[in-house]
mmCIF file of C-alpha atoms in Angstrom:
data_model
loop_
_atom_site.group_PDB
_atom_site.id
_atom_site.type_symbol
_atom_site.label_atom_id
_atom_site.label_comp_id
_atom_site.label_asym_id
_atom_site.label_seq_id
_atom_site.Cartn_x
_atom_site.Cartn_y
_atom_site.Cartn_z
ATOM 1 C CA UNK A 12 -64.874 39.407 -22.099
ATOM 2 C CA UNK A 13 -63.429 40.059 -25.559
ATOM 3 C CA UNK A 14 -64.306 43.748 -25.362
ATOM 4 C CA UNK A 15 -62.525 44.212 -22.012
ATOM 5 C CA UNK A 16 -59.454 42.356 -23.212
ATOM 6 C CA UNK A 17 -59.133 44.776 -26.172
ATOM 7 C CA UNK A 18 -59.570 47.727 -23.865
ATOM 8 C CA UNK A 19 -56.973 46.426 -21.438
ATOM 9 C CA UNK A 20 -54.472 45.840 -24.270
ATOM 10 C CA UNK A 21 -54.938 49.365 -25.396
ATOM 11 C CA UNK A 22 -54.311 50.698 -21.857
ATOM 12 C CA UNK A 23 -51.216 48.503 -21.508
ATOM 13 C CA UNK A 24 -49.829 49.953 -24.787
ATOM 14 C CA UNK A 25 -50.717 53.459 -23.809
ATOM 15 C CA UNK A 26 -49.155 53.214 -20.315
ATOM 16 C CA UNK A 27 -45.893 51.850 -21.734
ATOM 17 C CA UNK A 28 -45.784 54.558 -24.468
ATOM 18 C CA UNK A 29 -46.244 57.198 -21.794
ATOM 19 C CA UNK A 30 -43.226 55.808 -19.975
ATOM 20 C CA UNK A 31 -45.154 54.166 -17.151
ATOM 21 C CA UNK A 32 -44.713 50.654 -15.702
ATOM 22 C CA UNK A 33 -48.015 48.866 -16.161
ATOM 23 C CA UNK A 34 -47.196 46.428 -13.263
ATOM 24 C CA UNK A 35 -47.252 49.188 -10.615
ATOM 25 C CA UNK A 36 -50.914 49.861 -9.937
ATOM 26 C CA UNK A 37 -52.554 52.576 -7.964
ATOM 27 C CA UNK A 38 -55.704 50.797 -6.897
ATOM 28 C CA UNK A 39 -55.169 47.349 -8.395
ATOM 29 C CA UNK A 40 -52.627 45.247 -6.599
ATOM 30 C CA UNK A 41 -51.968 41.578 -7.432
ATOM 31 C CA UNK A 42 -48.603 39.989 -7.717
ATOM 32 C CA UNK A 43 -49.999 37.675 -10.351
ATOM 33 C CA UNK A 44 -51.224 40.533 -12.526
ATOM 34 C CA UNK A 45 -48.480 42.170 -14.597
ATOM 35 C CA UNK A 46 -50.813 44.975 -15.673
ATOM 36 C CA UNK A 47 -52.312 46.512 -12.583
ATOM 37 C CA UNK A 48 -51.768 50.088 -13.801
ATOM 38 C CA UNK A 49 -53.409 49.366 -17.084
ATOM 39 C CA UNK A 50 -56.409 47.964 -15.125
ATOM 40 C CA UNK A 51 -56.532 51.203 -13.159
ATOM 41 C CA UNK A 52 -56.321 53.338 -16.302
ATOM 42 C CA UNK A 53 -59.094 51.426 -18.019
ATOM 43 C CA UNK A 54 -61.619 51.762 -15.170
ATOM 44 C CA UNK A 55 -62.955 55.188 -16.259
ATOM 45 C CA UNK A 56 -63.510 53.777 -19.796
ATOM 46 C CA UNK A 57 -65.560 50.814 -18.741
ATOM 47 C CA UNK A 58 -68.910 52.619 -18.952
ATOM 48 C CA UNK A 59 -68.323 53.340 -22.643
ATOM 49 C CA UNK A 60 -67.667 49.612 -23.317
ATOM 50 C CA UNK A 61 -70.567 48.672 -21.067
ATOM 51 C CA UNK A 62 -72.870 50.853 -23.123
ATOM 52 C CA UNK A 63 -71.778 49.203 -26.363
ATOM 53 C CA UNK A 64 -72.257 45.741 -24.899
ATOM 54 C CA UNK A 65 -75.649 46.802 -23.458
ATOM 55 C CA UNK A 66 -76.739 47.943 -26.947
ATOM 56 C CA UNK A 67 -75.570 44.617 -28.422
ATOM 57 C CA UNK A 68 -77.602 42.707 -25.781
ATOM 58 C CA UNK A 69 -80.660 44.835 -26.432
ATOM 59 C CA UNK A 70 -80.415 44.105 -30.182
ATOM 60 C CA UNK A 71 -79.721 40.401 -29.861
ATOM 61 C CA UNK A 72 -81.009 39.217 -26.444
ATOM 62 C CA UNK A 73 -78.995 37.682 -23.594
ATOM 63 C CA UNK A 74 -78.336 34.313 -25.278
ATOM 64 C CA UNK A 75 -76.800 35.374 -28.572
ATOM 65 C CA UNK A 76 -74.091 33.815 -30.734
ATOM 66 C CA UNK A 77 -70.955 35.833 -31.217
ATOM 67 C CA UNK A 78 -71.385 36.542 -34.896
ATOM 68 C CA UNK A 79 -69.083 38.348 -37.296
ATOM 69 C CA UNK A 80 -71.342 41.418 -37.046
ATOM 70 C CA UNK A 81 -71.165 41.483 -33.256
ATOM 71 C CA UNK A 82 -67.376 41.033 -33.331
ATOM 72 C CA UNK A 83 -67.212 43.955 -35.789
ATOM 73 C CA UNK A 84 -69.168 46.096 -33.325
ATOM 74 C CA UNK A 85 -66.753 45.157 -30.518
ATOM 75 C CA UNK A 86 -63.824 46.110 -32.714
ATOM 76 C CA UNK A 87 -65.178 49.686 -32.751
ATOM 77 C CA UNK A 88 -64.272 50.190 -29.105
ATOM 78 C CA UNK A 89 -61.104 52.174 -29.797
ATOM 79 C CA UNK A 90 -63.028 54.483 -32.047
ATOM 80 C CA UNK A 91 -65.936 55.185 -29.702
ATOM 81 C CA UNK A 92 -66.467 58.944 -29.190
ATOM 82 C CA UNK A 93 -65.732 60.182 -25.672
ATOM 83 C CA UNK A 94 -65.378 63.631 -24.181
ATOM 84 C CA UNK A 95 -62.022 64.276 -22.469
ATOM 85 C CA UNK A 96 -60.518 67.536 -21.442
ATOM 86 C CA UNK A 97 -63.476 69.371 -22.921
ATOM 87 C CA UNK A 98 -63.224 67.862 -26.439
ATOM 88 C CA UNK A 99 -64.616 64.937 -28.364
ATOM 89 C CA UNK A 100 -62.043 62.297 -29.101
ATOM 90 C CA UNK A 101 -61.893 58.598 -30.056
ATOM 91 C CA UNK A 102 -61.579 56.393 -27.021
ATOM 92 C CA UNK A 103 -58.064 55.249 -28.006
ATOM 93 C CA UNK A 104 -56.839 58.874 -28.227
ATOM 94 C CA UNK A 105 -58.439 59.677 -24.927
ATOM 95 C CA UNK A 106 -56.822 56.678 -23.232
ATOM 96 C CA UNK A 107 -53.485 58.018 -24.429
ATOM 97 C CA UNK A 108 -54.326 61.391 -22.962
ATOM 98 C CA UNK A 109 -55.198 59.798 -19.629
ATOM 99 C CA UNK A 110 -51.861 57.936 -19.423
ATOM 100 C CA UNK A 111 -49.915 60.864 -20.666
ATOM 101 C CA UNK A 112 -51.562 63.084 -17.994
ATOM 102 C CA UNK A 113 -50.842 60.456 -15.290
ATOM 103 C CA UNK A 114 -47.178 60.444 -16.297
ATOM 104 C CA UNK A 115 -47.072 64.237 -16.203
ATOM 105 C CA UNK A 116 -48.647 64.199 -12.737
ATOM 106 C CA UNK A 117 -45.914 61.773 -11.547
ATOM 107 C CA UNK A 118 -43.313 64.139 -12.919
ATOM 108 C CA UNK A 119 -44.906 67.063 -11.167
ATOM 109 C CA UNK A 120 -45.747 68.931 -14.335
ATOM 110 C CA UNK A 121 -49.556 68.991 -13.829
ATOM 111 C CA UNK A 122 -51.861 68.213 -10.939
ATOM 112 C CA UNK A 123 -54.883 66.717 -12.682
ATOM 113 C CA UNK A 124 -55.274 63.439 -14.611
ATOM 114 C CA UNK A 125 -57.489 63.693 -17.702
ATOM 115 C CA UNK A 126 -60.472 61.356 -17.528
ATOM 116 C CA UNK A 127 -63.313 60.833 -19.972
ATOM 117 C CA UNK A 128 -66.740 62.214 -19.145
ATOM 118 C CA UNK A 129 -70.003 60.566 -20.025
ATOM 119 C CA UNK A 130 -72.143 62.796 -22.150
#
């Protein structure tokens, strides 16, 4: 839960900095959710976070205490390496590229949204 919240906060910030309204989602629609677009943007990044959490569970078992070490690992989410637009990039930079490309699509400048690719 903590890892998804951090990822969501990053996508909210990136969508706003790209000039997008995070309330207006594409696939996510809920009048009680002020960040539907951010939730849409973070979907392609979930597998990267899932892999990190999977590794933590493999190392510590299912019933583990959220220690300082595990929290430190979760704080590395923004710096996880992903491939986007043919290049390696930290996840937080890639998320910015995704939101910027979405904004450029809405403005008619480009026709493709940049998404991360699992390597």
